[in-house]
């Protein structure tokens, strides 16, 4: 199964990715997570990405595309992959197509998780992330069992520095201008699924799994 998970910041991509990666036993490849890990490790690529991320801007295409291409060639992606947060521009979508062709891979489904903008702001500003394993929580909608501690690994939760009201507004604007246009690109290609992301987390999961089953039939 090769899946692209799309949707605005805060739609629930990371949350659903966790479920999908388990359900289909495929690696979860999040470009945002790759950048945050690189920042933590203090690599040159991380330092470069951080400049853009702190402003809510996109990291330049040539940086992102190279990273994803390398990642797709790792052995664990041979049987399938779940792309989360990539592609985010038309240029990235076009280069991805070339890379997939080279690697003889095909996208089975593009899942677009749709949520209204005012709900997105509340989700992003209440988001908390495990600093060890990247699992995502929400202070109200999806709290951990013990305050500020990850259910899975016991790691401490933190708030992302780009989950402030101002940066969130900028990220949503960037999404509307730079990422929205690729929805049409994938609608034309087929295997495009739209999911109502405003439902509770488990309902969204059910809708995704149900729609993926229909595609595979
Ligand atoms: P969210 O889950 O809130 O949408 P991500 O973790 O996917 O956020 O991305 C965080 C930031 O990382 C983005 O605002 C952007 O700066 C950078 N980033 C992630 N993926 C990409 C991409 N495909 N192209 C360019 N920048 C990206
Ligand atoms: P994305 O990866 O698309 O930016 P996340 O999966 O990180 O989104 O979710 C953003 C925030 O919203 C997190 O705090 C998460 O716990 C919460 N969340 C995710 N899905 C839902 C949902 N269906 N209903 C309510 N809150 C949700
Ligand atoms: Zn954890």
XYZ file of C-alpha atoms and ligand atoms in Angstrom:
272
model
C 0.000 0.000 0.000
C 1.423 3.397 -1.049
C -0.597 6.228 0.444
C -0.378 10.024 0.404
C -2.047 11.699 3.366
C -3.062 15.299 2.657
C -4.872 18.048 4.479
C -4.210 21.412 6.116
C -1.999 21.773 9.204
C -3.917 20.344 12.161
C -6.335 18.235 10.097
C -5.189 15.077 11.890
C -2.718 13.638 9.379
C -0.178 12.583 11.988
C -2.901 11.134 14.213
C -4.413 9.065 11.400
C -0.964 8.137 10.095
C -0.231 6.338 13.338
C -3.348 4.194 12.842
C -2.719 3.586 9.126
C 0.933 2.627 9.564
C -0.169 -0.067 12.027
C -3.185 -1.225 10.002
C -1.170 -1.675 6.797
C 2.256 -2.330 8.354
C 3.928 0.412 6.334
C 6.441 3.057 7.430
C 5.098 6.504 8.326
C 7.194 9.068 6.478
C 6.496 12.580 7.763
C 8.682 15.324 6.300
C 7.854 17.510 9.305
C 9.137 14.769 11.667
C 12.274 14.325 9.535
C 13.011 18.066 9.828
C 12.296 18.174 13.561
C 14.613 15.204 14.139
C 17.322 16.896 12.082
C 16.887 20.063 14.164
C 17.205 18.027 17.368
C 20.404 16.446 16.047
C 21.699 19.856 15.009
C 22.547 18.838 11.432
C 23.157 21.403 8.713
C 19.940 20.409 6.950
C 18.043 20.825 10.224
C 19.454 24.300 10.791
C 18.458 25.341 7.279
C 14.931 23.911 7.624
C 14.422 25.590 11.004
C 14.727 29.070 9.479
C 11.673 28.381 7.335
C 9.670 26.363 9.839
C 9.905 29.034 12.554
C 8.274 31.508 10.172
C 5.569 29.077 9.085
C 7.017 29.048 5.555
C 7.730 25.969 3.459
C 11.239 24.536 3.297
C 12.510 24.940 -0.307
C 11.437 22.195 -2.727
C 14.976 21.077 -3.623
C 15.754 20.333 0.041
C 12.531 18.400 0.682
C 12.529 16.422 -2.537
C 16.074 15.100 -2.024
C 15.210 13.894 1.464
C 12.054 12.086 0.370
C 13.806 10.481 -2.576
C 16.481 9.084 -0.279
C 13.899 7.882 2.218
C 11.835 6.057 -0.427
C 14.888 4.044 -1.420
C 15.370 2.609 2.049
C 14.485 -1.094 2.275
C 11.505 -0.634 4.620
C 9.667 1.321 1.897
C 9.861 -1.543 -0.600
C 6.436 -2.923 0.343
C 4.644 0.364 0.747
C 4.790 3.751 2.423
C 2.606 6.374 4.021
C 3.606 9.905 3.016
C 2.430 12.542 5.517
C 2.969 16.224 4.755
C 4.535 15.582 1.367
C 3.985 16.704 -1.378
C 3.039 20.257 -0.406
C 3.641 22.103 -3.701
C 2.878 21.329 -7.318
C 6.622 21.116 -7.988
C 6.982 18.476 -5.234
C 4.040 16.501 -6.640
C 5.565 16.476 -10.115
C 9.027 15.449 -8.920
C 7.433 12.750 -6.744
C 5.803 11.285 -9.840
C 9.176 11.047 -11.556
C 10.811 9.481 -8.514
C 8.002 6.921 -8.149
C 8.359 5.984 -11.781
C 12.123 5.508 -11.371
C 11.554 3.334 -8.307
C 8.686 1.453 -9.971
C 6.244 2.448 -7.253
C 2.618 3.481 -7.596
C 0.346 5.511 -5.357
C -2.746 3.488 -4.385
C -4.608 6.294 -2.653
C -4.461 10.012 -1.914
C -6.441 10.707 1.248
C -7.462 14.313 1.851
C -8.540 14.994 5.448
C -10.822 18.042 5.401
C -11.434 20.329 8.388
C -12.727 23.932 8.640
C -10.189 26.634 9.384
C -11.405 27.851 12.817
C -11.287 24.281 14.145
C -7.716 23.932 12.834
C -6.468 26.840 14.950
C -7.901 25.263 18.129
C -6.377 21.900 17.259
C -2.902 23.276 16.538
C -2.618 25.558 19.548
C -3.724 22.685 21.850
C -1.414 20.135 20.238
C 1.290 18.466 22.333
C 3.917 16.084 20.951
C 6.079 13.406 22.572
C 9.703 14.491 22.366
C 10.880 10.882 22.199
C 8.502 9.116 19.769
C 6.584 12.016 18.102
C 3.125 10.716 19.104
C 0.634 13.571 18.986
C -1.866 14.530 21.692
C -4.294 17.376 22.319
C -4.825 19.016 25.710
C -8.612 18.657 25.376
C -9.463 16.417 22.419
C -6.901 13.678 22.952
C -5.074 14.026 26.276
C -2.506 11.479 27.497
C -3.483 9.307 30.492
C -0.934 11.079 32.687
C -0.592 14.836 32.172
C 2.333 15.706 29.863
C 3.583 12.093 29.652
C 3.400 9.946 26.500
C 1.144 6.856 26.836
C 3.410 4.819 24.561
C 6.942 5.508 25.733
C 6.757 7.612 28.898
C 8.484 10.505 27.122
C 7.732 14.104 28.066
C 5.331 16.086 25.875
C 6.211 19.506 24.443
C 4.481 22.209 22.435
C 5.925 22.782 18.955
C 7.428 26.245 18.550
C 5.407 26.740 15.351
C 2.078 25.946 17.052
C 1.540 29.549 18.195
C -1.490 31.523 16.961
C 0.576 33.804 14.668
C 2.620 31.037 13.037
C -0.477 28.860 12.670
C -2.236 31.661 10.741
C 0.775 31.944 8.424
C 0.899 28.154 7.883
C -2.795 28.088 6.995
C -2.262 30.909 4.478
C 0.691 29.031 2.975
C -1.460 25.893 2.755
C -4.236 27.763 0.926
C -1.924 29.282 -1.682
C 0.768 26.626 -2.192
C -0.725 23.253 -1.240
C -4.446 23.507 -2.116
C -3.712 23.549 -5.879
C -2.316 20.005 -5.786
C -5.679 18.640 -4.674
C -6.920 19.194 -8.229
C -3.778 17.542 -9.548
C -4.598 14.358 -7.613
C -8.343 14.538 -8.286
C -7.529 14.316 -11.986
C -5.213 11.341 -11.476
C -7.838 9.226 -9.675
C -7.663 7.211 -6.432
C -8.455 10.437 -4.615
C -10.430 10.123 -1.365
C -11.904 12.944 0.648
C -12.564 12.294 4.339
C -14.536 14.375 6.853
C -11.810 15.212 9.383
C -14.135 17.147 11.707
C -15.451 13.907 13.245
C -13.958 12.335 16.381
C -10.599 10.624 15.807
C -11.930 7.035 15.699
C -14.730 7.992 13.284
C -12.216 9.559 10.917
C -10.152 6.363 11.108
C -13.205 4.241 10.299
C -14.081 6.388 7.292
C -10.520 6.149 5.960
C -10.289 2.365 6.356
C -13.735 1.904 4.795
C -12.885 4.066 1.770
C -9.522 2.358 1.296
C -11.267 -1.016 1.224
C -13.529 0.197 -1.567
C -10.521 1.352 -3.596
C -8.810 -2.019 -3.246
C -11.839 -3.967 -4.450
P 1.633 20.042 10.222
O 1.536 18.609 10.665
O 1.159 20.977 11.258
O 1.019 20.285 8.889
P 4.365 19.418 9.534
O 4.976 18.754 10.704
O 3.894 18.577 8.413
O 3.177 20.352 10.072
O 5.342 20.509 8.956
C 5.965 21.463 9.786
C 6.795 22.414 8.942
O 7.820 21.656 8.277
C 6.052 23.123 7.827
O 5.411 24.301 8.267
C 7.186 23.389 6.841
O 7.973 24.493 7.269
C 8.050 22.150 6.972
N 7.649 21.103 5.986
C 7.143 19.873 6.259
N 6.884 19.192 5.126
C 7.231 20.012 4.094
C 7.186 19.915 2.683
N 6.722 18.797 2.061
N 7.619 20.975 1.951
C 8.089 22.084 2.530
N 8.147 22.259 3.857
C 7.722 21.240 4.650
P -1.579 17.263 11.314
O -0.540 16.169 11.293
O -2.526 17.172 10.154
O -1.003 18.625 11.473
P -2.280 16.188 13.956
O -2.556 14.745 13.730
O -1.004 16.555 14.602
O -2.508 17.020 12.589
O -3.500 16.762 14.804
C -3.541 18.145 15.219
C -4.136 18.236 16.628
O -5.529 17.908 16.595
C -3.502 17.266 17.630
O -3.453 17.906 18.884
C -4.469 16.067 17.629
O -4.454 15.386 18.889
C -5.815 16.734 17.379
N -6.729 15.914 16.559
C -6.413 15.084 15.543
N -7.526 14.537 14.991
C -8.572 15.039 15.669
C -10.005 14.867 15.576
N -10.556 14.054 14.656
N -10.783 15.556 16.452
C -10.221 16.369 17.375
N -8.905 16.589 17.517
C -8.073 15.939 16.680
Zn 6.284 8.821 23.175
